[in-house]
Short mmCIF file of C-alpha atoms in Angstrom, two decimals:
data_model
loop_
_atom_site.label_atom_id
_atom_site.label_comp_id
_atom_site.label_asym_id
_atom_site.label_seq_id
_atom_site.Cartn_x
_atom_site.Cartn_y
_atom_site.Cartn_z
CA SER A 218 -0.02 0.01 0.05
CA PRO A 219 1.40 3.44 -0.86
CA LEU A 220 0.47 4.82 2.60
CA ARG A 221 2.63 2.44 4.60
CA PRO A 222 6.43 3.33 4.80
CA PRO A 223 8.68 0.67 3.32
CA ALA A 224 9.74 -2.01 5.80
CA GLY A 225 13.41 -1.12 5.63
CA LEU A 226 12.77 2.45 6.66
CA VAL A 227 10.62 1.36 9.59
CA ARG A 228 13.28 -1.06 10.72
CA ASN A 229 15.94 1.68 10.47
CA LEU A 230 13.99 4.13 12.53
CA GLU A 231 13.23 1.45 15.14
CA SER A 232 16.89 0.70 15.33
CA LYS A 233 17.90 4.27 15.81
CA MET A 234 15.29 4.69 18.47
CA ASN A 235 16.62 1.69 20.38
CA TRP A 236 20.25 2.72 20.13
CA GLY A 237 19.05 6.08 21.38
CA SER A 238 17.41 4.71 24.48
CA PHE A 239 20.42 2.42 25.07
CA TYR A 240 22.72 5.46 24.95
CA ALA A 241 20.47 7.23 27.41
CA VAL A 242 20.81 4.37 29.87
CA ILE A 243 24.64 4.16 29.44
CA SER A 244 25.25 7.82 29.73
CA GLY A 245 23.55 8.00 33.09
CA VAL A 246 26.74 6.46 34.46
CA ASN A 247 28.58 9.46 33.12
CA ARG A 248 28.41 11.46 36.36
CA HIS A 249 30.59 9.02 38.22
CA SER A 250 33.26 8.57 35.46
CA THR A 251 36.60 10.10 35.11
CA GLY A 252 37.37 12.60 32.29
CA ILE A 253 38.76 9.88 30.13
CA GLY A 254 35.72 7.84 30.78
CA ARG A 255 33.52 10.66 29.39
CA ILE A 256 35.76 10.94 26.33
CA TRP A 257 35.48 7.17 25.84
CA LEU A 258 31.66 7.38 25.99
CA SER A 259 31.59 10.18 23.42
CA VAL A 260 33.85 8.22 21.06
CA ILE A 261 31.63 5.12 21.47
CA PHE A 262 28.49 7.14 20.64
CA ILE A 263 29.69 9.32 17.86
CA PHE A 264 32.24 7.23 16.00
CA ARG A 265 30.80 3.80 16.57
CA ILE A 266 27.02 3.78 17.28
CA LEU A 267 26.18 6.74 15.08
CA VAL A 268 28.45 5.59 12.16
CA LEU A 269 27.00 2.04 12.53
CA VAL A 270 23.42 3.20 12.38
CA VAL A 271 23.72 5.98 9.84
CA ALA A 272 26.22 4.55 7.37
CA ALA A 273 27.33 1.06 7.89
CA GLU A 274 23.89 -0.53 7.99
CA SER A 275 23.05 0.89 4.53
CA VAL A 276 26.36 -0.45 3.14
CA TRP A 277 25.56 -3.87 4.37
CA GLY A 278 21.90 -3.69 3.76
CA ASP A 279 21.93 -5.65 0.55
CA GLU A 280 24.69 -7.99 1.46
CA LYS A 281 22.58 -11.02 0.73
CA SER A 282 20.47 -9.76 -2.15
CA GLY A 283 23.52 -8.36 -3.81
CA PHE A 284 25.64 -11.47 -3.53
CA THR A 285 25.42 -13.21 -6.82
CA CYS A 286 26.92 -16.48 -8.02
CA ASN A 287 27.73 -17.39 -11.64
CA THR A 288 25.08 -20.17 -11.69
CA GLN A 289 21.43 -20.69 -12.07
CA GLN A 290 21.26 -23.55 -9.68
CA PRO A 291 18.75 -22.57 -6.97
CA GLY A 292 20.19 -22.54 -3.54
CA CYS A 293 23.79 -22.19 -4.56
CA ASN A 294 23.65 -18.40 -3.67
CA SER A 295 22.30 -19.12 -0.15
CA VAL A 296 24.74 -21.77 0.63
CA CYS A 297 27.86 -19.95 -0.59
CA TYR A 298 26.81 -16.78 1.17
CA ASP A 299 26.37 -18.80 4.38
CA GLN A 300 29.72 -20.46 3.93
CA PHE A 301 31.70 -17.15 3.44
CA PHE A 302 29.74 -15.02 5.85
CA PRO A 303 28.81 -17.02 8.95
CA ILE A 304 27.93 -13.83 10.80
CA SER A 305 27.72 -10.37 9.22
CA HIS A 306 30.07 -7.51 10.21
CA ILE A 307 27.17 -5.40 11.26
CA ARG A 308 25.79 -7.96 13.82
CA LEU A 309 29.34 -8.48 15.24
CA TRP A 310 29.86 -4.73 15.71
CA ALA A 311 26.39 -4.28 17.28
CA LEU A 312 26.99 -7.22 19.71
CA GLN A 313 30.47 -5.78 20.43
CA LEU A 314 28.97 -2.33 21.19
CA ILE A 315 26.36 -3.84 23.48
CA LEU A 316 28.75 -5.97 25.41
CA VAL A 317 31.47 -3.23 25.70
CA SER A 318 29.04 -0.74 27.08
CA THR A 319 27.52 -3.01 29.69
CA PRO A 320 30.25 -3.04 32.33
CA ALA A 321 29.51 0.65 32.89
CA LEU A 322 26.21 -0.51 34.45
CA LEU A 323 28.28 -2.28 37.21
CA VAL A 324 29.39 1.13 38.39
CA ALA A 325 25.77 2.42 38.30
CA MET A 326 24.66 -0.54 40.29
CA HIS A 327 27.38 -0.03 42.88
CA VAL A 328 26.47 3.65 43.23
CA ALA A 329 22.80 2.82 43.64
CA HIS A 330 23.69 0.28 46.35
CA ARG A 331 25.85 2.86 48.21
CA ARG A 332 22.96 5.34 48.07
CA HIS A 333 20.56 2.76 49.38
CA VAL A 334 22.88 1.87 52.31
CA ASP A 335 23.50 5.52 53.09
CA LYS A 336 19.72 6.26 53.03
CA LYS A 337 19.00 3.35 55.40
CA ALA A 338 21.78 4.41 57.83
CA LEU A 339 20.42 7.99 57.75
CA LYS A 340 16.88 6.81 58.43
CA ARG A 341 17.92 4.74 61.39
CA SER A 342 19.94 7.49 62.96
CA GLY A 343 16.75 9.60 62.84
CA ARG A 344 17.87 12.31 60.53
CA GLY A 345 15.79 11.32 57.62
CA SER A 346 14.54 14.75 56.57
CA PRO A 347 13.60 15.07 52.85
CA LYS A 348 16.42 17.51 52.28
CA GLU A 349 19.04 15.06 53.49
CA LEU A 350 17.52 12.28 51.38
CA GLU A 351 17.60 14.55 48.32
CA HIS A 352 21.25 15.33 49.06
CA ILE A 353 22.01 11.65 49.07
CA LYS A 354 20.22 11.15 45.83
CA ASN A 355 22.28 13.82 44.07
CA GLN A 356 25.56 13.10 45.76
CA LYS A 357 28.55 12.45 43.51
CA PHE A 358 30.70 9.73 44.92
CA GLN A 359 34.58 10.05 44.79
CA ILE A 360 36.25 7.15 43.00
CA THR A 361 37.83 5.71 46.07
CA GLY A 362 37.73 2.51 48.11
CA ALA A 363 35.25 -0.10 46.82
CA LEU A 364 33.93 2.18 44.06
CA TRP A 365 37.51 2.36 42.73
CA TRP A 366 37.71 -1.37 42.55
CA THR A 367 34.32 -1.66 40.88
CA TYR A 368 35.39 0.94 38.38
CA MET A 369 38.74 -0.81 37.68
CA ILE A 370 36.88 -4.20 37.20
CA SER A 371 34.40 -2.51 34.77
CA ILE A 372 37.33 -1.05 32.66
CA VAL A 373 39.15 -4.36 32.72
CA PHE A 374 35.99 -6.18 31.42
CA ARG A 375 35.58 -3.51 28.74
CA ILE A 376 39.10 -4.12 27.51
CA ILE A 377 38.60 -7.90 27.63
CA PHE A 378 35.38 -7.66 25.62
CA GLU A 379 36.88 -5.29 22.96
CA LEU A 380 39.93 -7.60 22.59
CA ALA A 381 37.84 -10.70 22.46
CA PHE A 382 35.58 -9.34 19.72
CA LEU A 383 38.67 -8.12 17.81
CA TYR A 384 40.04 -11.58 18.03
CA ILE A 385 36.69 -13.22 16.96
CA PHE A 386 36.66 -10.81 13.97
CA TYR A 387 40.11 -11.85 13.03
CA LEU A 388 39.22 -15.53 13.24
CA ILE A 389 36.22 -15.22 10.98
CA TYR A 390 37.52 -12.64 8.62
CA PRO A 391 41.31 -12.96 8.64
CA THR A 392 42.00 -9.85 6.62
CA PHE A 393 40.29 -6.51 6.91
CA LYS A 394 40.03 -6.34 3.17
CA MET A 395 36.73 -7.51 1.64
CA VAL A 396 37.41 -9.54 -1.54
CA ARG A 397 35.42 -8.93 -4.72
CA LEU A 398 35.17 -12.57 -5.67
CA VAL A 399 34.97 -15.80 -3.70
CA LYS A 400 35.11 -19.35 -5.21
CA CYS A 401 32.53 -21.80 -3.76
CA ASP A 402 31.77 -25.53 -4.49
CA SER A 403 29.43 -26.57 -1.68
CA TYR A 404 26.36 -28.67 -2.62
CA PRO A 405 24.18 -27.86 -4.56
CA CYS A 406 26.61 -25.82 -6.67
CA PRO A 407 27.38 -27.94 -9.69
CA ASN A 408 31.09 -27.12 -9.74
CA THR A 409 33.39 -24.40 -8.43
CA VAL A 410 31.47 -21.25 -9.08
CA ASP A 411 32.55 -17.61 -8.98
CA CYS A 412 30.47 -15.62 -6.45
CA PHE A 413 30.70 -11.84 -6.26
CA VAL A 414 30.42 -9.72 -3.14
CA SER A 415 28.43 -6.52 -3.32
CA ARG A 416 30.20 -3.11 -2.54
CA PRO A 417 33.63 -4.71 -1.41
CA THR A 418 35.56 -1.43 -1.39
CA GLU A 419 33.04 0.48 0.69
CA LYS A 420 32.88 -2.48 3.07
CA THR A 421 36.65 -2.45 3.36
CA ILE A 422 36.65 1.27 4.16
CA PHE A 423 34.04 0.96 6.90
CA THR A 424 35.75 -2.18 8.37
CA VAL A 425 39.08 -0.32 8.53
CA PHE A 426 37.36 2.64 10.15
CA MET A 427 35.52 0.49 12.81
CA LEU A 428 38.67 -1.47 13.68
CA ALA A 429 40.68 1.73 14.04
CA VAL A 430 38.09 3.34 16.39
CA SER A 431 37.96 -0.03 18.36
CA GLY A 432 41.83 0.25 18.76
CA VAL A 433 41.37 3.92 19.89
CA CYS A 434 38.81 2.84 22.51
CA VAL A 435 41.13 0.11 23.85
CA LEU A 436 43.88 2.75 24.15
CA LEU A 437 41.51 5.11 25.97
CA ASN A 438 40.61 2.34 28.38
CA LEU A 439 44.32 1.53 29.06
CA ALA A 440 44.96 5.20 29.61
CA GLU A 441 42.08 5.31 32.11
CA VAL A 442 43.49 2.35 33.96
CA VAL A 443 46.90 4.01 34.19
CA TYR A 444 45.35 7.25 35.32
CA LEU A 445 43.30 5.54 38.07
CA ILE A 446 46.35 3.60 39.34
CA GLY A 447 48.38 6.81 39.22
CA ARG A 448 45.78 8.72 41.21
CA ALA A 449 45.57 6.07 43.79
CA CYS A 450 49.32 5.91 44.21
CA LYS A 451 49.35 9.64 44.64
CA ARG A 452 46.76 9.42 47.41
CA CYS A 453 48.90 6.72 49.03
CA MET A 454 52.06 8.91 48.97
CA SER A 455 50.27 11.92 50.41
CA ARG A 456 49.04 10.06 53.59
CA PRO A 457 51.02 10.62 56.89
CA GLU A 458 54.17 8.56 56.94
CA ASP A 459 53.75 7.41 60.60
CA GLU A 460 50.58 5.50 59.89
CA SER A 461 51.40 1.86 60.07
CA LYS A 462 49.84 -0.56 57.81
CA ALA A 463 48.39 -2.65 60.66
CA ALA A 464 46.76 0.37 62.26
CA TRP A 465 45.36 1.38 58.77
CA ILE A 466 44.00 -2.14 58.15
CA THR A 467 42.20 -2.11 61.51
CA GLN A 468 40.90 1.36 60.80
CA LYS A 469 39.54 0.22 57.42
CA LEU A 470 37.87 -2.88 58.82
CA SER A 471 36.31 -0.79 61.48
CA SER A 472 34.98 1.69 58.97
CA TYR A 473 33.33 -1.03 57.00
CA ARG A 474 31.49 -2.29 60.01
CA GLN A 475 30.63 1.25 61.08
CA ASN A 476 27.26 1.32 59.42
CA GLU A 477 26.33 -2.25 60.72
CA ILE A 478 27.40 -1.30 64.29
CA ASN A 479 25.37 1.82 63.98
CA GLN A 480 22.27 -0.07 63.05
CA LEU A 481 22.78 -2.75 65.75
CA ILE A 482 23.20 -0.06 68.30
CA ALA A 483 20.17 1.78 67.14
CA ASP A 484 18.12 -1.44 67.30
CA HIS A 485 19.22 -2.28 70.74
CA SER A 486 18.79 1.43 71.94
CA LEU A 487 22.29 1.68 73.39
CA LYS A 488 22.64 5.03 71.79
CA SER A 489 22.58 6.87 75.12
CA LYS A 490 25.31 4.73 76.61
CA LEU A 491 27.80 4.76 73.76
CA THR A 492 28.90 7.57 71.43
CA VAL A 493 29.57 6.27 67.93
CA THR A 494 31.24 8.59 65.48
CA LYS A 495 30.23 8.10 61.87
CA LYS A 496 33.10 8.97 59.48
CA SER A 497 32.15 11.41 56.83
CA PRO A 498 32.74 10.56 53.14
CA THR A 499 35.50 13.24 52.83
CA GLU A 500 37.46 11.81 55.63
CA LYS A 501 37.30 8.33 54.04
CA GLY A 502 38.75 9.84 50.89
CA GLU A 503 41.87 11.16 52.58
CA ARG A 504 42.99 7.67 53.53
CA CYS A 505 44.81 5.51 51.14
CA SER A 506 41.83 3.45 50.24
CA ALA A 507 42.98 2.07 46.90
CA PHE A 508 43.99 -1.41 48.15
CA MET B 292 6.58 -3.39 18.51
CA SER B 293 7.02 -0.50 20.80
CA TRP B 294 9.71 -1.77 23.11
CA PRO B 295 10.47 1.68 24.73
CA ALA B 296 6.82 1.84 25.94
CA LEU B 297 7.12 -1.63 27.54
CA TYR B 298 10.39 -0.45 29.11
CA ALA B 299 8.65 2.71 30.54
CA GLN B 300 6.00 0.47 32.08
CA LEU B 301 8.47 -1.96 33.64
CA VAL B 302 10.83 0.72 35.07
CA GLY B 303 7.87 2.11 36.83
CA ALA B 304 7.20 -1.29 38.45
CA ASN B 305 10.95 -1.73 39.16
CA ARG B 306 10.70 0.46 42.26
CA HIS B 307 9.06 -2.29 44.23
CA SER B 308 11.52 -5.05 43.09
CA THR B 309 14.46 -6.46 44.95
CA SER B 310 18.06 -5.76 43.74
CA LEU B 311 17.96 -9.07 41.82
CA GLY B 312 14.78 -8.07 40.11
CA LYS B 313 16.44 -4.83 38.94
CA ILE B 314 19.46 -6.76 37.60
CA TRP B 315 16.98 -9.09 35.76
CA LEU B 316 15.28 -6.08 34.22
CA SER B 317 18.61 -4.77 32.84
CA VAL B 318 19.59 -8.13 31.53
CA LEU B 319 16.18 -8.40 29.87
CA PHE B 320 16.44 -5.19 28.13
CA ILE B 321 20.10 -5.06 27.23
CA PHE B 322 20.81 -8.63 26.16
CA ARG B 323 17.41 -9.63 24.85
CA VAL B 324 15.26 -6.70 23.63
CA MET B 325 18.23 -4.66 22.29
CA VAL B 326 19.74 -7.71 20.66
CA LEU B 327 16.46 -8.75 19.20
CA VAL B 328 15.70 -5.34 17.62
CA VAL B 329 19.16 -4.27 16.67
CA ALA B 330 20.56 -7.55 15.30
CA ALA B 331 18.18 -10.50 15.14
CA GLU B 332 15.42 -8.80 13.22
CA SER B 333 17.69 -8.04 10.30
CA VAL B 334 18.98 -11.57 10.18
CA TRP B 335 15.44 -13.02 9.91
CA GLY B 336 14.19 -10.21 7.71
CA ASP B 337 14.47 -12.09 4.42
CA GLU B 338 13.63 -15.52 5.82
CA GLN B 339 10.79 -16.19 3.44
CA SER B 340 11.97 -14.23 0.36
CA ASP B 341 15.34 -15.95 0.39
CA PHE B 342 13.93 -19.41 1.06
CA THR B 343 14.63 -21.10 -2.30
CA CYS B 344 13.68 -24.63 -3.43
CA ASN B 345 15.24 -26.41 -6.31
CA THR B 346 12.03 -26.41 -8.46
CA LEU B 347 10.13 -24.13 -10.69
CA GLN B 348 6.73 -25.41 -9.56
CA PRO B 349 4.83 -22.40 -8.27
CA GLY B 350 3.54 -22.77 -4.68
CA CYS B 351 6.18 -25.30 -3.70
CA GLU B 352 8.31 -22.73 -1.95
CA ASN B 353 5.38 -21.33 -0.02
CA VAL B 354 4.17 -24.75 1.09
CA CYS B 355 7.61 -25.96 2.14
CA TYR B 356 8.33 -22.72 4.03
CA ASP B 357 5.14 -23.06 5.90
CA GLN B 358 5.88 -26.64 6.83
CA PHE B 359 9.35 -26.00 8.22
CA PHE B 360 8.68 -22.64 9.84
CA PRO B 361 5.21 -22.73 11.43
CA VAL B 362 6.24 -19.64 13.63
CA SER B 363 9.25 -17.58 13.12
CA HIS B 364 11.91 -17.31 15.87
CA ILE B 365 11.51 -13.51 15.94
CA ARG B 366 7.80 -13.83 16.71
CA LEU B 367 8.33 -16.48 19.33
CA TRP B 368 10.98 -14.29 21.02
CA SER B 369 8.82 -11.21 20.97
CA LEU B 370 5.87 -13.11 22.44
CA GLN B 371 8.29 -14.56 25.10
CA LEU B 372 9.47 -11.16 26.08
CA VAL B 373 6.00 -9.79 26.31
CA PHE B 374 4.75 -12.77 28.41
CA VAL B 375 7.81 -12.66 30.70
CA SER B 376 7.45 -8.96 31.37
CA THR B 377 3.87 -9.06 32.27
CA PRO B 378 3.98 -10.60 35.83
CA THR B 379 5.93 -7.49 36.97
CA LEU B 380 2.78 -5.54 36.24
CA LEU B 381 0.88 -7.77 38.62
CA VAL B 382 3.08 -6.41 41.34
CA SER B 383 2.63 -2.82 40.39
CA MET B 384 -1.22 -3.46 40.14
CA TYR B 385 -1.20 -4.68 43.64
CA VAL B 386 0.87 -1.73 44.90
CA ALA B 387 -1.55 0.68 43.20
CA TYR B 388 -4.41 -1.13 44.81
CA ARG B 389 -2.81 -0.85 48.32
CA ASN B 390 -2.10 2.89 47.71
CA HIS B 391 -5.68 3.37 46.62
CA CYS B 392 -6.95 1.68 49.94
CA ASP B 393 -4.56 3.70 52.13
CA ARG B 394 -5.52 6.95 50.30
CA ARG B 395 -9.25 6.35 50.98
CA ARG B 396 -8.38 5.95 54.69
CA LEU B 397 -6.33 9.24 54.84
CA LEU B 398 -8.95 11.14 52.95
CA GLN B 399 -9.20 13.82 55.62
CA GLY B 400 -6.88 16.30 53.93
CA GLN B 401 -3.54 15.12 55.17
CA GLU B 402 -1.73 16.43 52.14
CA GLU B 403 1.82 15.58 53.23
CA GLU B 404 0.89 11.94 54.03
CA LEU B 405 -0.83 11.51 50.65
CA GLU B 406 2.46 12.71 48.96
CA THR B 407 4.60 10.18 50.85
CA LEU B 408 2.00 7.59 50.04
CA LYS B 409 2.70 8.08 46.31
CA THR B 410 6.39 7.88 46.62
CA ARG B 411 6.91 5.39 49.41
CA ARG B 412 8.52 1.99 48.82
CA LEU B 413 6.43 -0.77 50.41
CA PRO B 414 8.41 -3.56 52.24
CA ILE B 415 8.02 -7.00 50.63
CA VAL B 416 5.97 -8.65 53.37
CA GLY B 417 2.56 -10.34 53.65
CA ALA B 418 0.31 -10.14 50.58
CA LEU B 419 2.86 -8.28 48.55
CA TRP B 420 5.36 -11.02 49.21
CA TRP B 421 2.79 -13.67 47.90
CA THR B 422 2.11 -11.51 44.88
CA TYR B 423 5.85 -11.15 44.20
CA PHE B 424 6.35 -14.79 44.67
CA CYS B 425 3.57 -15.68 42.21
CA SER B 426 4.85 -13.26 39.71
CA LEU B 427 8.41 -14.84 39.88
CA VAL B 428 6.82 -18.35 39.45
CA PHE B 429 4.86 -17.23 36.42
CA LYS B 430 7.92 -15.61 34.96
CA MET B 431 9.87 -18.79 35.26
CA LEU B 432 7.03 -20.77 33.79
CA PHE B 433 6.70 -18.55 30.75
CA GLU B 434 10.47 -18.57 30.09
CA GLY B 435 10.65 -22.30 30.38
CA SER B 436 7.64 -23.08 28.23
CA PHE B 437 8.75 -20.71 25.39
CA MET B 438 12.24 -22.16 25.29
CA TYR B 439 10.67 -25.66 25.29
CA VAL B 440 8.32 -24.68 22.41
CA LEU B 441 11.19 -23.34 20.40
CA TYR B 442 13.20 -26.41 21.02
CA VAL B 443 10.36 -28.72 20.00
CA VAL B 444 9.22 -26.80 16.94
CA TYR B 445 12.68 -26.46 15.54
CA ASP B 446 14.25 -29.76 16.70
CA GLY B 447 16.96 -28.12 18.67
CA PHE B 448 18.64 -24.72 18.41
CA GLU B 449 20.58 -25.30 15.30
CA MET B 450 19.33 -24.13 11.85
CA PRO B 451 20.04 -26.58 8.99
CA ARG B 452 21.30 -25.29 5.61
CA LEU B 453 19.10 -27.68 3.66
CA VAL B 454 15.67 -29.22 4.24
CA GLN B 455 14.01 -31.77 2.00
CA CYS B 456 10.34 -31.35 1.30
CA ASP B 457 7.77 -33.35 -0.67
CA GLN B 458 4.46 -31.67 0.15
CA TRP B 459 1.94 -31.16 -2.66
CA PRO B 460 2.42 -29.33 -5.19
CA CYS B 461 6.18 -30.09 -5.14
CA PRO B 462 6.66 -32.74 -7.89
CA ASN B 463 9.09 -34.92 -5.87
CA LEU B 464 11.46 -34.70 -2.90
CA VAL B 465 12.97 -31.15 -3.47
CA ASP B 466 15.91 -29.56 -1.79
CA CYS B 467 15.08 -26.20 -0.11
CA PHE B 468 17.78 -23.87 1.08
CA ILE B 469 17.44 -21.69 4.16
CA SER B 470 19.12 -18.27 4.14
CA ARG B 471 21.91 -17.39 6.64
CA PRO B 472 21.58 -20.55 8.69
CA THR B 473 24.90 -20.01 10.57
CA GLU B 474 23.96 -16.51 11.70
CA LYS B 475 20.59 -17.76 12.73
CA THR B 476 22.15 -20.57 14.79
CA ILE B 477 24.50 -18.04 16.50
CA PHE B 478 21.59 -15.74 17.55
CA THR B 479 19.33 -18.67 18.55
CA VAL B 480 22.09 -19.89 20.92
CA PHE B 481 22.72 -16.32 22.26
CA MET B 482 18.99 -15.82 23.03
CA ALA B 483 18.72 -19.23 24.60
CA THR B 484 21.65 -18.46 26.82
CA ALA B 485 20.24 -14.97 27.83
CA SER B 486 16.93 -16.75 28.57
CA SER B 487 18.64 -19.23 30.88
CA ILE B 488 20.51 -16.49 32.65
CA CYS B 489 17.23 -14.70 33.25
CA MET B 490 15.77 -17.97 34.57
CA VAL B 491 18.76 -18.37 36.96
CA LEU B 492 18.23 -14.81 38.24
CA ASN B 493 14.60 -15.47 38.82
CA LEU B 494 15.48 -18.67 40.72
CA ALA B 495 17.92 -16.79 42.81
CA GLU B 496 15.41 -14.03 43.57
CA LEU B 497 12.89 -16.73 44.63
CA ALA B 498 15.46 -18.34 46.93
CA TYR B 499 16.25 -14.83 48.45
CA LEU B 500 12.64 -14.13 49.05
CA VAL B 501 12.03 -17.54 50.76
CA ALA B 502 15.14 -17.00 52.83
CA LYS B 503 14.06 -13.54 53.92
CA ALA B 504 10.60 -14.85 54.82
CA LEU B 505 12.08 -17.74 56.91
CA ASN B 506 14.48 -15.22 58.59
CA ARG B 507 11.49 -13.34 59.79
#
């Protein structure tokens, strides 16, 4: 019917909408990232997701319909296409983007958990005014202590996923160059037939581009790891020299149990008998909490 | 299929979930809905137009396609995602009902209390616990049954390259070739894995709820 948009256009719009909402979810983590983390997110969005949706998908759009073999034997086209392209570049890149962006959600979950714990502690100590709760909701956490570890783990996973997908790409398509012609003799092709790939040069250009941006993202992640370790070491160096490691460990353990002790004491109403000091977040940051 | 609209509904219901429930929702949307829309739908896009049989007999391709693909994978997965998301709405309906009852009791102009009513987070005890428990059980049932249906209809998770068909009007046993079988197998295995992860998360949440109740 002339009034209905073509199926390809609808699918393209839906795909754009879904990448858009995916980006909205991922960029929520941006508040708690370092500067390099924000650059990485922009690179992911502009040079990979946007390029994938706007350009690469139309280049690979006719990959199957434009794949022609020099034979009239029905089924030979399908079989030869399946043999040389077990999974399309576009799908590999889409999966890579999804998996590479997900570790950022680990950080978001950790922050949400911290907020939840702080809110509960605040409520139990009786200072649960709406203003204080709002403050907790909008509080920006320093990347120290357990959050530092979560952030490091998320970056390490990002690097692992990127490299894994680059390796899988290398296994399936050993060269980045897309050939013009492949020779195929699987059943039911009657003999060794020539099969022609559609738009090989354009595909090569986009493959090289996406691989290069992948490499840049890996470098950015490595730089972020180095930056985080450097910052943690700097914090370690600036702490007072007379603080012995044993005393520091005891202090750290006690600070972890601080919230639980507070709650137990509140439950058993021993508040009047003991004075418990709750360490403020800034105080925590001054200690060398990177290990 | 308006997946963002479904997401908006579920995120609203998410406030009353446990942490495992929130993780389940993220896994559902990122690894299943996103992958379905962004990747899988383009792989299955030409499933019928590129289904070729080695015959010129008109109608043979249609009949053979219909015999080997009673329901497409994409439709099965979309249905599965819709069914699996719906029990969460049970929970939000119950919470809305509770809020409605409480609001009727506080009808005497206590404005501040009405506001806190709207934004409060109910503890998962009593009837809410049972509602939540039932919703989890239904989620697991739906996941399991859809995976089983897929397995039975397609004889496993692998897509063959070639099927042989001799339905009328095909003149004899003809070879029919499926388009992109390897890519389809990869995505079927991926979606089945994501489904199993979601089932494991539901099981863990069930165990957590039961443990919390026994603790009390």
